[in-house]
Amino acid sequence: PDADLLIVFVRRATLPQAQLNAIRAHLAAGKPLLGIRTANHGFVPPRSKPIKDSRLRAWPEFVPDVLGCQNTGYETKGMPYAVNRHPRAAKNSPLLAGVKPERIVGHKSLYKVLPLARDTTPLLLGSATGRPPAQPIAWTRRYGEKRARVFYTSLGAPQDMKEPDVRRLLVNA
């Protein structure tokens, strides 16, 4: 309850109800959330591995409700992809200060996230040659009655984290 920022960088985790309630309470208090890469399937077990422990819970609504996107697979399977500023990104966005998107190469699969919720503000776009459509890879939005700030990026593979511009984006967020 004392956290100033919640960072979600988990993959297919199922949590005890009390832990999910703590995340919900953080957001309900209007506190910010930073979602990184696998947060886009953070609280949903694989279809092939249903929850067997009755103390654990999934939260499939986290992705569309909190992050404001979909999780419909991969646009590429491990292929690198180019990164550019999204056409709707503000020219003076403090989140992109010091970030040169054209220097970023996404190293792992480009997530299919479209359509984004109407209230998102896209910042970066990823595209792979011969694999349309381009997919948003970083955006912001507000969540809940107290309008908690939410930032999400699908960048975050180990190779991505070696890139100074990716690290700058996360620090800015």
Tab-separated table of C-alpha atoms in Angstrom:
chain	number	residue	atom	x	y	z
A	1	PRO	CA	0.000	0.000	0.000
A	2	ASP	CA	2.989	2.340	0.378
A	3	ALA	CA	4.371	1.869	-3.137
A	4	ASP	CA	4.593	4.973	-5.296
A	5	LEU	CA	4.814	2.987	-8.530
A	6	LEU	CA	3.806	-0.546	-9.460
A	7	ILE	CA	5.959	-2.232	-12.105
A	8	VAL	CA	4.372	-5.238	-13.795
A	9	PHE	CA	6.881	-7.370	-15.674
A	10	VAL	CA	5.532	-10.878	-15.184
A	11	ARG	CA	4.567	-13.614	-17.599
A	12	ARG	CA	1.549	-15.842	-17.141
A	13	ALA	CA	1.510	-15.526	-13.348
A	14	THR	CA	-1.473	-16.580	-11.313
A	15	LEU	CA	-1.570	-14.984	-7.885
A	16	PRO	CA	-3.375	-15.415	-4.601
A	17	GLN	CA	-6.508	-13.252	-4.473
A	18	ALA	CA	-4.917	-11.010	-1.802
A	19	GLN	CA	-2.059	-10.086	-4.165
A	20	LEU	CA	-4.430	-9.296	-7.032
A	21	ASN	CA	-6.489	-7.218	-4.599
A	22	ALA	CA	-3.351	-5.273	-3.662
A	23	ILE	CA	-2.740	-4.445	-7.335
A	24	ARG	CA	-6.361	-3.372	-7.746
A	25	ALA	CA	-6.142	-1.233	-4.593
A	26	HIS	CA	-2.970	0.444	-5.873
A	27	LEU	CA	-4.746	1.411	-9.086
A	28	ALA	CA	-7.982	2.372	-7.292
A	29	ALA	CA	-5.931	4.807	-5.189
A	30	GLY	CA	-4.876	6.515	-8.426
A	31	LYS	CA	-1.272	5.348	-8.203
A	32	PRO	CA	0.717	4.736	-11.413
A	33	LEU	CA	1.561	1.474	-13.138
A	34	LEU	CA	4.440	0.723	-15.501
A	35	GLY	CA	3.805	-2.380	-17.632
A	36	ILE	CA	6.742	-3.938	-19.434
A	37	ARG	CA	6.584	-6.469	-22.283
A	38	THR	CA	5.093	-9.638	-20.801
A	39	ALA	CA	2.641	-7.667	-18.669
A	40	ASN	CA	0.486	-8.014	-21.789
A	41	HIS	CA	-0.115	-11.601	-20.702
A	42	GLY	CA	0.881	-11.139	-17.097
A	43	PHE	CA	-1.987	-12.734	-15.207
A	44	VAL	CA	-3.311	-15.345	-17.636
A	45	PRO	CA	-2.079	-18.937	-17.522
A	46	PRO	CA	-1.353	-20.741	-20.784
A	47	ARG	CA	-4.379	-22.596	-22.160
A	48	SER	CA	-2.414	-25.820	-21.881
A	49	LYS	CA	-1.820	-25.275	-18.143
A	50	PRO	CA	-5.084	-24.486	-16.359
A	51	ILE	CA	-4.909	-23.350	-12.736
A	52	LYS	CA	-4.841	-26.380	-10.448
A	53	ASP	CA	-4.223	-24.613	-7.139
A	54	SER	CA	-7.542	-23.274	-5.845
A	55	ARG	CA	-5.713	-20.463	-4.006
A	56	LEU	CA	-4.504	-18.905	-7.259
A	57	ARG	CA	-6.433	-16.624	-9.592
A	58	ALA	CA	-6.077	-15.351	-13.144
A	59	TRP	CA	-6.910	-11.779	-14.177
A	60	PRO	CA	-7.471	-11.843	-17.957
A	61	GLU	CA	-9.270	-8.470	-17.870
A	62	PHE	CA	-6.033	-6.759	-16.761
A	63	VAL	CA	-4.824	-6.477	-20.359
A	64	PRO	CA	-7.858	-4.792	-21.979
A	65	ASP	CA	-9.107	-2.975	-18.874
A	66	VAL	CA	-5.858	-1.671	-17.389
A	67	LEU	CA	-3.312	-1.708	-20.213
A	68	GLY	CA	-5.892	-0.836	-22.865
A	69	CYS	CA	-4.797	-3.340	-25.491
A	70	GLN	CA	-5.391	-6.833	-26.793
A	71	ASN	CA	-3.180	-9.903	-26.640
A	72	THR	CA	-3.767	-11.790	-29.872
A	73	GLY	CA	-0.358	-13.288	-30.538
A	74	TYR	CA	2.754	-12.237	-32.376
A	75	GLU	CA	3.133	-10.244	-35.570
A	76	THR	CA	6.624	-11.720	-35.908
A	77	LYS	CA	8.155	-14.818	-34.410
A	78	GLY	CA	11.512	-13.658	-33.120
A	79	MET	CA	12.237	-11.402	-36.097
A	80	PRO	CA	13.718	-7.992	-35.328
A	81	TYR	CA	11.538	-5.000	-36.102
A	82	ALA	CA	12.014	-1.282	-36.646
A	83	VAL	CA	10.759	1.329	-34.197
A	84	ASN	CA	9.438	4.785	-35.032
A	85	ARG	CA	7.610	7.572	-33.258
A	86	HIS	CA	3.865	6.998	-33.531
A	87	PRO	CA	2.224	9.647	-35.777
A	88	ARG	CA	-0.092	10.619	-32.884
A	89	ALA	CA	2.738	11.056	-30.348
A	90	ALA	CA	3.112	14.610	-29.083
A	91	LYS	CA	6.230	16.317	-30.431
A	92	ASN	CA	7.269	17.410	-26.939
A	93	SER	CA	6.281	14.287	-24.991
A	94	PRO	CA	8.417	14.096	-21.831
A	95	LEU	CA	8.239	10.314	-22.158
A	96	LEU	CA	10.217	10.513	-25.396
A	97	ALA	CA	12.725	13.127	-24.199
A	98	GLY	CA	16.207	11.902	-25.076
A	99	VAL	CA	14.794	8.862	-26.914
A	100	LYS	CA	15.656	8.410	-30.578
A	101	PRO	CA	13.136	5.753	-31.699
A	102	GLU	CA	14.852	5.145	-35.039
A	103	ARG	CA	17.909	3.811	-33.160
A	104	ILE	CA	15.824	1.151	-31.411
A	105	VAL	CA	15.562	-2.323	-32.874
A	106	GLY	CA	12.986	-4.605	-31.280
A	107	HIS	CA	14.751	-7.931	-30.861
A	108	LYS	CA	11.974	-10.341	-30.039
A	109	SER	CA	8.503	-10.929	-31.375
A	110	LEU	CA	6.317	-7.924	-32.095
A	111	TYR	CA	3.098	-8.321	-30.126
A	112	LYS	CA	-0.295	-7.994	-31.787
A	113	VAL	CA	-2.069	-5.462	-29.554
A	114	LEU	CA	-4.593	-3.775	-31.856
A	115	PRO	CA	-7.083	-2.361	-31.355
A	116	LEU	CA	-5.970	-0.102	-28.528
A	117	ALA	CA	-8.553	1.453	-26.234
A	118	ARG	CA	-9.775	4.830	-27.488
A	119	ASP	CA	-8.258	6.695	-24.553
A	120	THR	CA	-4.672	5.555	-25.162
A	121	THR	CA	-1.958	7.922	-26.304
A	122	PRO	CA	0.381	5.913	-28.531
A	123	LEU	CA	4.053	6.887	-28.472
A	124	LEU	CA	5.996	4.311	-30.495
A	125	LEU	CA	5.192	2.011	-33.383
A	126	GLY	CA	6.945	-1.227	-34.352
A	127	SER	CA	6.984	-2.612	-37.868
A	128	ALA	CA	8.567	-5.619	-39.509
A	129	THR	CA	9.268	-5.718	-43.230
A	130	GLY	CA	6.510	-7.559	-45.058
A	131	ARG	CA	4.436	-7.992	-41.882
A	132	PRO	CA	1.724	-5.332	-41.812
A	133	PRO	CA	0.122	-3.819	-39.894
A	134	ALA	CA	2.550	-1.905	-37.719
A	135	GLN	CA	1.775	-2.347	-34.006
A	136	PRO	CA	1.899	0.231	-31.234
A	137	ILE	CA	4.712	-0.699	-28.840
A	138	ALA	CA	4.478	2.069	-26.220
A	139	TRP	CA	1.551	4.141	-24.977
A	140	THR	CA	-0.074	5.779	-21.998
A	141	ARG	CA	-3.604	5.954	-20.667
A	142	ARG	CA	-5.566	6.630	-17.497
A	143	TYR	CA	-7.347	3.921	-15.532
A	144	GLY	CA	-10.188	3.931	-13.042
A	145	GLU	CA	-12.132	6.582	-11.193
A	146	LYS	CA	-8.985	8.247	-9.850
A	147	ARG	CA	-7.392	8.056	-13.294
A	148	ALA	CA	-4.230	6.188	-12.377
A	149	ARG	CA	-1.483	6.819	-14.917
A	150	VAL	CA	-0.602	3.713	-16.924
A	151	PHE	CA	2.404	3.339	-19.213
A	152	TYR	CA	2.984	0.179	-21.219
A	153	THR	CA	5.682	-0.907	-23.641
A	154	SER	CA	6.133	-4.248	-25.360
A	155	LEU	CA	9.861	-3.552	-25.511
A	156	GLY	CA	11.703	-5.339	-22.740
A	157	ALA	CA	13.362	-8.461	-24.119
A	158	PRO	CA	16.884	-8.906	-22.704
A	159	GLN	CA	18.456	-7.570	-25.927
A	160	ASP	CA	16.099	-4.553	-25.880
A	161	MET	CA	17.269	-3.637	-22.384
A	162	LYS	CA	20.844	-3.278	-23.655
A	163	GLU	CA	19.739	-0.364	-25.845
A	164	PRO	CA	20.248	3.063	-24.234
A	165	ASP	CA	17.092	4.466	-25.854
A	166	VAL	CA	14.931	1.691	-24.386
A	167	ARG	CA	16.401	2.290	-20.938
A	168	ARG	CA	15.823	6.051	-21.324
A	169	LEU	CA	12.185	5.405	-22.285
A	170	LEU	CA	11.651	3.334	-19.136
A	171	VAL	CA	13.362	5.911	-16.912
A	172	ASN	CA	11.187	8.637	-18.445
A	173	ALA	CA	8.079	6.558	-17.860
